Short mmCIF file of N, CA and C in Angstrom, two decimals:
data_model
loop_
_atom_site.label_atom_id
_atom_site.label_comp_id
_atom_site.label_asym_id
_atom_site.label_seq_id
_atom_site.Cartn_x
_atom_site.Cartn_y
_atom_site.Cartn_z
N MET A 1 -32.59 88.39 -25.35
CA MET A 1 -31.93 86.82 -25.38
C MET A 1 -31.77 86.63 -26.87
N PHE A 2 -30.81 86.65 -27.65
CA PHE A 2 -29.96 86.41 -28.84
C PHE A 2 -30.61 87.35 -29.68
N GLY A 3 -30.96 88.33 -29.10
CA GLY A 3 -31.60 89.53 -30.26
C GLY A 3 -32.97 89.60 -30.53
N ILE A 4 -33.45 88.92 -30.03
CA ILE A 4 -35.08 88.48 -30.25
C ILE A 4 -35.84 89.38 -29.31
N ASN A 5 -36.80 90.51 -29.70
CA ASN A 5 -37.03 91.09 -29.12
C ASN A 5 -38.96 90.44 -28.88
N GLY A 6 -39.73 91.09 -28.14
CA GLY A 6 -40.87 90.42 -27.97
C GLY A 6 -41.94 89.88 -29.08
N PRO A 7 -42.31 90.88 -30.53
CA PRO A 7 -43.13 90.48 -31.44
C PRO A 7 -42.46 89.23 -32.40
N GLU A 8 -41.09 89.36 -32.20
CA GLU A 8 -40.26 88.52 -32.79
C GLU A 8 -40.54 87.05 -32.43
N PHE A 9 -40.37 87.24 -30.89
CA PHE A 9 -40.45 85.77 -30.57
C PHE A 9 -41.98 85.05 -30.64
N ILE A 10 -42.94 85.87 -29.99
CA ILE A 10 -44.33 85.30 -30.39
C ILE A 10 -44.61 84.94 -31.92
N LEU A 11 -43.91 85.76 -32.84
CA LEU A 11 -43.92 85.11 -34.22
C LEU A 11 -43.48 83.94 -34.42
N LEU A 12 -42.15 83.22 -33.79
CA LEU A 12 -41.72 82.71 -33.98
C LEU A 12 -42.54 81.51 -33.24
N LEU A 13 -42.92 81.73 -32.14
CA LEU A 13 -44.25 80.56 -31.33
C LEU A 13 -45.06 80.18 -32.10
N ILE A 14 -45.65 81.44 -32.83
CA ILE A 14 -46.85 81.07 -33.83
C ILE A 14 -46.32 79.71 -35.17
N ILE A 15 -45.58 80.30 -35.71
CA ILE A 15 -44.59 79.39 -37.04
C ILE A 15 -44.25 78.11 -36.05
N GLY A 16 -43.99 77.78 -35.22
CA GLY A 16 -43.37 76.57 -34.36
C GLY A 16 -44.52 75.83 -34.19
N VAL A 17 -45.52 76.33 -33.70
CA VAL A 17 -46.87 75.86 -33.32
C VAL A 17 -47.56 75.40 -34.69
N LEU A 18 -47.47 75.88 -35.90
CA LEU A 18 -48.30 75.26 -36.87
C LEU A 18 -47.67 74.59 -37.73
N VAL A 19 -45.77 74.52 -37.43
CA VAL A 19 -45.06 73.52 -38.24
C VAL A 19 -45.50 72.58 -37.48
N ILE A 20 -45.12 71.96 -36.14
CA ILE A 20 -45.47 71.09 -35.36
C ILE A 20 -47.07 70.43 -35.29
N GLY A 21 -47.31 71.38 -35.42
CA GLY A 21 -49.18 70.96 -35.96
C GLY A 21 -49.78 70.62 -34.38
N PRO A 22 -51.11 70.62 -34.45
CA PRO A 22 -51.66 70.31 -32.80
C PRO A 22 -51.98 69.21 -32.65
N SER A 23 -51.32 68.01 -32.77
CA SER A 23 -51.43 66.98 -32.56
C SER A 23 -50.27 66.50 -31.53
N ARG A 24 -49.02 67.21 -32.48
CA ARG A 24 -47.42 66.69 -31.63
C ARG A 24 -47.34 67.73 -30.85
N LEU A 25 -48.18 68.84 -30.50
CA LEU A 25 -48.00 69.77 -29.67
C LEU A 25 -47.55 69.87 -27.95
N PRO A 26 -48.89 68.81 -27.52
CA PRO A 26 -48.46 68.40 -26.19
C PRO A 26 -46.92 67.52 -26.37
N GLU A 27 -46.77 67.02 -27.12
CA GLU A 27 -45.38 65.90 -27.05
C GLU A 27 -44.27 66.63 -26.88
N TYR A 28 -43.99 67.60 -27.92
CA TYR A 28 -43.18 68.74 -27.83
C TYR A 28 -43.26 69.47 -26.64
N THR A 29 -43.69 69.58 -26.20
CA THR A 29 -43.80 70.56 -24.87
C THR A 29 -43.51 70.18 -23.24
N GLN A 30 -44.09 68.65 -23.67
CA GLN A 30 -43.43 68.20 -22.42
C GLN A 30 -42.18 67.12 -22.31
N LYS A 31 -41.43 67.61 -23.95
CA LYS A 31 -40.24 67.41 -23.81
C LYS A 31 -39.27 68.45 -24.00
N LEU A 32 -39.99 69.77 -23.80
CA LEU A 32 -39.16 71.43 -23.82
C LEU A 32 -39.52 71.41 -22.01
N ALA A 33 -40.15 70.56 -21.28
CA ALA A 33 -40.20 70.80 -20.07
C ALA A 33 -39.35 70.12 -19.35
N ASN A 34 -39.47 68.51 -19.54
CA ASN A 34 -38.08 67.62 -19.28
C ASN A 34 -36.87 68.67 -19.03
N LEU A 35 -36.71 68.97 -20.64
CA LEU A 35 -35.19 69.52 -20.52
C LEU A 35 -34.72 70.67 -20.15
N VAL A 36 -35.92 71.54 -19.46
CA VAL A 36 -35.68 72.60 -18.43
C VAL A 36 -35.36 71.86 -17.09
N LYS A 37 -36.36 71.04 -16.85
CA LYS A 37 -36.07 70.06 -15.65
C LYS A 37 -34.52 69.72 -15.50
N GLU A 38 -33.99 69.05 -15.97
CA GLU A 38 -32.79 68.25 -16.35
C GLU A 38 -31.75 69.76 -16.27
N VAL A 39 -31.54 70.35 -16.98
CA VAL A 39 -31.08 71.96 -17.07
C VAL A 39 -30.76 72.22 -15.54
N ARG A 40 -32.26 72.39 -15.14
CA ARG A 40 -31.77 72.71 -13.62
C ARG A 40 -31.50 72.10 -12.42
N ARG A 41 -31.53 70.33 -12.69
CA ARG A 41 -31.06 69.74 -12.05
C ARG A 41 -29.77 69.58 -12.16
N MET A 42 -29.05 69.78 -13.37
CA MET A 42 -27.50 69.69 -13.66
C MET A 42 -26.78 70.81 -12.83
N ALA A 43 -27.81 72.10 -13.02
CA ALA A 43 -26.87 73.47 -12.42
C ALA A 43 -26.85 73.22 -11.39
N SER A 44 -28.00 72.73 -10.73
CA SER A 44 -27.76 72.69 -9.17
C SER A 44 -27.04 71.51 -8.29
N GLY A 45 -26.78 70.48 -9.61
CA GLY A 45 -26.04 69.54 -9.14
C GLY A 45 -24.01 69.99 -9.02
N ALA A 46 -24.24 70.82 -10.18
CA ALA A 46 -22.71 71.58 -10.31
C ALA A 46 -22.34 71.88 -9.23
N ARG A 47 -23.63 73.02 -8.80
CA ARG A 47 -23.35 73.91 -7.59
C ARG A 47 -22.73 73.16 -6.01
N GLU A 48 -23.72 72.04 -6.10
CA GLU A 48 -23.36 71.65 -4.44
C GLU A 48 -22.07 70.44 -5.11
N GLN A 49 -21.64 69.89 -6.34
CA GLN A 49 -20.15 69.67 -6.52
C GLN A 49 -18.88 70.47 -6.23
N ILE A 50 -19.58 71.89 -6.80
CA ILE A 50 -18.62 72.59 -6.40
C ILE A 50 -18.11 73.12 -4.98
N LYS A 51 -19.65 72.97 -4.19
CA LYS A 51 -19.25 73.25 -2.69
C LYS A 51 -18.76 72.29 -2.06
N GLU A 52 -18.76 70.94 -2.42
CA GLU A 52 -17.98 70.12 -1.86
C GLU A 52 -17.20 69.99 -1.70
N GLU A 53 -15.99 70.30 -3.30
CA GLU A 53 -14.83 70.00 -3.95
C GLU A 53 -14.07 71.45 -2.98
N VAL A 54 -14.46 72.56 -3.24
CA VAL A 54 -14.15 73.66 -2.99
C VAL A 54 -13.94 74.21 -1.71
N GLY A 55 -15.50 73.84 -1.13
CA GLY A 55 -15.52 73.82 0.57
C GLY A 55 -16.46 75.57 0.55
N ILE A 56 -16.55 76.30 -0.36
CA ILE A 56 -17.08 77.62 -0.43
C ILE A 56 -18.33 77.53 -0.86
N ASP A 57 -19.55 78.41 -0.46
CA ASP A 57 -20.65 78.72 -0.91
C ASP A 57 -20.03 79.56 -2.16
N ILE A 58 -20.98 79.41 -3.48
CA ILE A 58 -20.97 80.17 -4.72
C ILE A 58 -21.13 81.45 -4.06
N ASP A 59 -22.39 81.93 -3.27
CA ASP A 59 -23.20 82.77 -3.13
C ASP A 59 -22.61 83.82 -2.05
N GLU A 60 -21.39 83.01 -1.47
CA GLU A 60 -20.44 83.86 -0.35
C GLU A 60 -19.29 84.16 -0.54
N VAL A 61 -19.25 84.26 -2.44
CA VAL A 61 -17.93 84.62 -2.81
C VAL A 61 -17.99 86.08 -3.36
N ASP A 62 -17.12 87.13 -2.81
CA ASP A 62 -16.99 88.22 -3.43
C ASP A 62 -16.66 88.19 -4.54
N TRP A 63 -17.19 88.29 -5.53
CA TRP A 63 -17.02 88.34 -6.79
C TRP A 63 -16.17 89.92 -7.49
N LYS A 64 -16.50 90.88 -6.81
CA LYS A 64 -16.02 92.14 -7.47
C LYS A 64 -14.35 91.90 -7.21
N LYS A 65 -14.03 90.96 -6.18
CA LYS A 65 -12.31 91.07 -5.82
C LYS A 65 -12.01 90.61 -7.09
N TYR A 66 -12.48 89.95 -7.98
CA TYR A 66 -11.70 88.72 -8.97
C TYR A 66 -12.47 89.86 -10.22
N ASP A 67 -12.66 90.65 -10.22
CA ASP A 67 -13.10 91.45 -11.80
C ASP A 67 -11.76 91.76 -12.65
N PRO A 68 -11.40 91.59 -13.36
CA PRO A 68 -9.94 92.19 -13.97
C PRO A 68 -10.09 93.56 -14.43
N ARG A 69 -11.56 93.61 -14.18
CA ARG A 69 -11.65 95.24 -14.87
C ARG A 69 -10.95 96.52 -13.97
N GLN A 70 -10.48 95.82 -12.70
CA GLN A 70 -10.57 96.64 -11.62
C GLN A 70 -8.78 96.77 -11.49
N TYR A 71 -7.94 95.79 -12.48
CA TYR A 71 -6.33 95.58 -12.63
C TYR A 71 -6.39 96.68 -13.75
N ASP A 72 -6.23 97.26 -13.91
CA ASP A 72 -5.90 98.41 -15.12
C ASP A 72 -4.20 98.50 -14.68
N PRO A 73 -3.40 98.22 -15.55
CA PRO A 73 -1.74 98.24 -15.41
C PRO A 73 -1.12 99.49 -15.39
N ARG A 74 -1.65 100.29 -16.07
CA ARG A 74 -1.41 101.63 -15.78
C ARG A 74 -1.78 102.21 -14.64
N ARG A 75 -2.66 101.84 -13.72
CA ARG A 75 -2.98 102.34 -12.79
C ARG A 75 -2.20 101.92 -11.39
N ILE A 76 -1.44 100.62 -11.75
CA ILE A 76 -0.85 100.05 -11.16
C ILE A 76 0.85 100.20 -11.07
N ILE A 77 0.99 100.97 -12.28
CA ILE A 77 2.64 101.53 -12.66
C ILE A 77 2.04 102.91 -11.85
N LYS A 78 1.52 103.96 -12.25
CA LYS A 78 1.33 105.12 -11.47
C LYS A 78 1.32 104.97 -10.10
N ASP A 79 0.69 103.76 -9.28
CA ASP A 79 0.79 103.71 -7.93
C ASP A 79 1.93 103.23 -7.60
N ALA A 80 2.80 102.34 -8.14
CA ALA A 80 3.85 101.98 -8.12
C ALA A 80 5.41 102.95 -7.84
N LEU A 81 5.36 103.73 -9.01
CA LEU A 81 6.10 104.87 -9.12
C LEU A 81 5.70 106.11 -7.85
N LEU A 82 4.60 106.51 -7.84
CA LEU A 82 4.15 107.91 -6.96
C LEU A 82 4.36 107.40 -5.53
N ASP A 83 4.62 106.08 -5.26
CA ASP A 83 4.45 105.55 -3.50
C ASP A 83 5.84 105.70 -3.42
N ASP A 84 5.40 106.64 -2.10
CA ASP A 84 6.90 107.17 -1.33
C ASP A 84 7.60 106.27 -0.33
N ASP A 85 7.56 105.01 -0.51
CA ASP A 85 8.44 103.97 0.45
C ASP A 85 9.40 103.46 0.11
N SER A 86 10.71 104.29 0.90
CA SER A 86 11.90 104.23 0.37
C SER A 86 12.66 103.35 1.69
N LYS A 87 11.75 102.09 2.21
CA LYS A 87 12.50 101.67 3.59
C LYS A 87 13.26 100.87 2.88
N PRO A 88 14.59 100.63 3.47
CA PRO A 88 15.45 99.64 2.78
C PRO A 88 14.86 98.02 3.19
N VAL A 89 15.49 97.29 2.56
CA VAL A 89 14.97 95.50 2.78
C VAL A 89 15.73 95.10 3.96
N SER A 90 16.77 95.20 3.63
CA SER A 90 17.99 95.01 5.01
C SER A 90 18.92 95.90 5.35
N ALA A 91 19.59 95.27 6.27
CA ALA A 91 20.58 96.87 6.72
C ALA A 91 22.04 96.81 5.98
N GLY A 92 21.64 95.53 5.07
CA GLY A 92 22.91 96.00 3.68
C GLY A 92 22.53 97.05 3.03
N ALA A 93 21.04 96.77 2.65
CA ALA A 93 20.59 97.41 0.89
C ALA A 93 21.34 98.60 0.90
N PRO A 94 21.40 99.31 1.60
CA PRO A 94 21.85 100.84 0.97
C PRO A 94 23.35 100.52 0.48
N ALA A 95 24.23 99.58 1.15
CA ALA A 95 25.61 99.63 0.85
C ALA A 95 25.61 98.97 -0.27
N ALA A 96 24.85 97.94 -0.45
CA ALA A 96 24.83 97.24 -2.02
C ALA A 96 24.17 97.87 -2.91
N ALA A 97 23.01 99.18 -2.82
CA ALA A 97 22.79 100.14 -3.34
C ALA A 97 23.70 100.77 -3.89
N ALA A 98 24.69 101.42 -3.14
CA ALA A 98 25.72 102.52 -3.05
C ALA A 98 26.62 101.86 -4.43
N ALA A 99 26.60 100.43 -4.33
CA ALA A 99 27.86 99.80 -4.43
C ALA A 99 27.31 99.43 -6.10
N ALA A 100 26.42 99.18 -6.68
CA ALA A 100 25.55 99.10 -7.30
C ALA A 100 26.03 100.34 -8.58
N ALA A 101 25.66 101.35 -7.79
CA ALA A 101 25.88 102.53 -8.45
C ALA A 101 27.09 102.85 -9.04
N VAL A 102 28.18 102.88 -8.10
CA VAL A 102 29.38 103.03 -8.49
C VAL A 102 29.69 101.93 -9.94
N GLU A 103 29.16 101.02 -9.68
CA GLU A 103 29.27 100.02 -11.11
C GLU A 103 28.82 100.33 -11.93
N VAL A 104 27.60 101.10 -12.39
CA VAL A 104 26.91 101.38 -13.18
C VAL A 104 27.68 103.11 -13.95
N SER A 105 28.15 103.75 -12.82
CA SER A 105 28.51 104.81 -13.37
C SER A 105 30.10 104.74 -13.88
N THR A 106 30.66 103.68 -13.62
CA THR A 106 32.38 103.26 -13.95
C THR A 106 32.19 101.97 -15.01
N PRO A 107 31.73 101.98 -16.29
CA PRO A 107 31.71 100.61 -16.99
C PRO A 107 33.01 100.53 -17.37
N LYS A 108 33.17 98.61 -17.49
CA LYS A 108 34.36 98.56 -17.35
C LYS A 108 34.56 97.64 -18.61
N ALA A 109 34.18 98.21 -20.06
CA ALA A 109 34.19 97.28 -21.24
C ALA A 109 35.40 97.03 -21.67
N PRO A 110 35.38 96.22 -22.09
CA PRO A 110 36.93 95.63 -22.64
C PRO A 110 37.24 96.32 -23.94
N VAL A 111 38.68 96.50 -24.35
CA VAL A 111 38.97 97.13 -25.53
C VAL A 111 38.95 96.37 -26.64
N ARG A 112 38.71 96.35 -27.60
CA ARG A 112 38.10 95.78 -28.74
C ARG A 112 38.81 96.24 -30.10
N THR A 113 39.90 95.17 -30.85
CA THR A 113 40.70 95.63 -31.75
C THR A 113 40.26 95.42 -33.12
N ILE A 114 40.21 95.86 -34.44
CA ILE A 114 39.69 95.07 -35.28
C ILE A 114 40.82 95.16 -36.22
N GLU A 115 40.61 93.79 -36.80
CA GLU A 115 41.82 93.54 -37.91
C GLU A 115 41.05 93.62 -38.86
N ARG A 116 41.96 94.54 -39.72
CA ARG A 116 41.60 94.97 -41.26
C ARG A 116 42.25 93.68 -42.17
N LEU A 117 41.56 93.27 -43.48
CA LEU A 117 41.97 92.32 -44.19
C LEU A 117 42.86 93.46 -45.30
N ALA A 118 44.36 92.73 -45.62
CA ALA A 118 45.22 93.68 -46.18
C ALA A 118 44.62 93.44 -47.84
N ASP A 119 44.34 94.26 -48.49
CA ASP A 119 43.79 95.21 -50.14
C ASP A 119 43.87 93.63 -50.90
N GLY A 120 42.91 92.82 -51.40
CA GLY A 120 43.01 91.25 -52.15
C GLY A 120 42.75 90.57 -51.44
N GLU A 121 43.41 90.32 -50.27
CA GLU A 121 42.70 89.19 -49.19
C GLU A 121 41.37 89.18 -49.25
N ALA A 122 40.92 87.86 -49.38
CA ALA A 122 40.12 86.77 -49.54
C ALA A 122 39.50 87.04 -47.77
N ALA A 123 38.05 87.03 -47.68
CA ALA A 123 37.43 86.84 -46.35
C ALA A 123 37.95 85.65 -46.29
N PRO A 124 37.71 85.00 -44.30
CA PRO A 124 37.80 83.77 -44.14
C PRO A 124 36.29 83.23 -44.54
N PHE A 125 36.69 81.86 -44.82
CA PHE A 125 35.49 81.19 -45.11
C PHE A 125 35.31 79.96 -44.48
N ASP A 126 34.06 80.01 -43.38
CA ASP A 126 33.73 78.71 -43.00
C ASP A 126 33.05 77.87 -43.72
N SER A 127 32.97 76.43 -43.81
CA SER A 127 32.54 75.19 -44.37
C SER A 127 31.13 75.12 -43.89
N GLU A 128 31.51 75.14 -42.25
CA GLU A 128 30.22 74.36 -41.48
C GLU A 128 29.41 75.62 -41.02
N ALA A 129 29.54 76.98 -41.45
CA ALA A 129 28.60 77.59 -40.93
C ALA A 129 27.53 77.59 -41.93
N THR A 130 27.89 77.63 -43.20
CA THR A 130 26.88 77.56 -43.98
C THR A 130 25.79 76.45 -44.39
#
């Protein structure tokens, strides 16, 4: 707890008793006990509120299913690439895939012509662009 081991905790307790003093010690222990009871009451109240709003008991939830460490992107991509599921989505899917392959293999890029300025001619200036 907070990186404090047993002997350090006992030393802190002894220092606390010496600083508080024996006359105020029962008062502070009662305050500590009330604080612990209040925290427990709040935790159980939060648990009941979650149960009422969500409709499930927290103890019944399978938390391993929600562990983000199981979602390794490398494993997900590897499984997706190695998956040999080549079923078409619909009857028209193979025809659409073939048409897409034809389009990719024969690109129809427009021919661009580059106009060169004559020697000594100034470049066009656009006053709105600056």
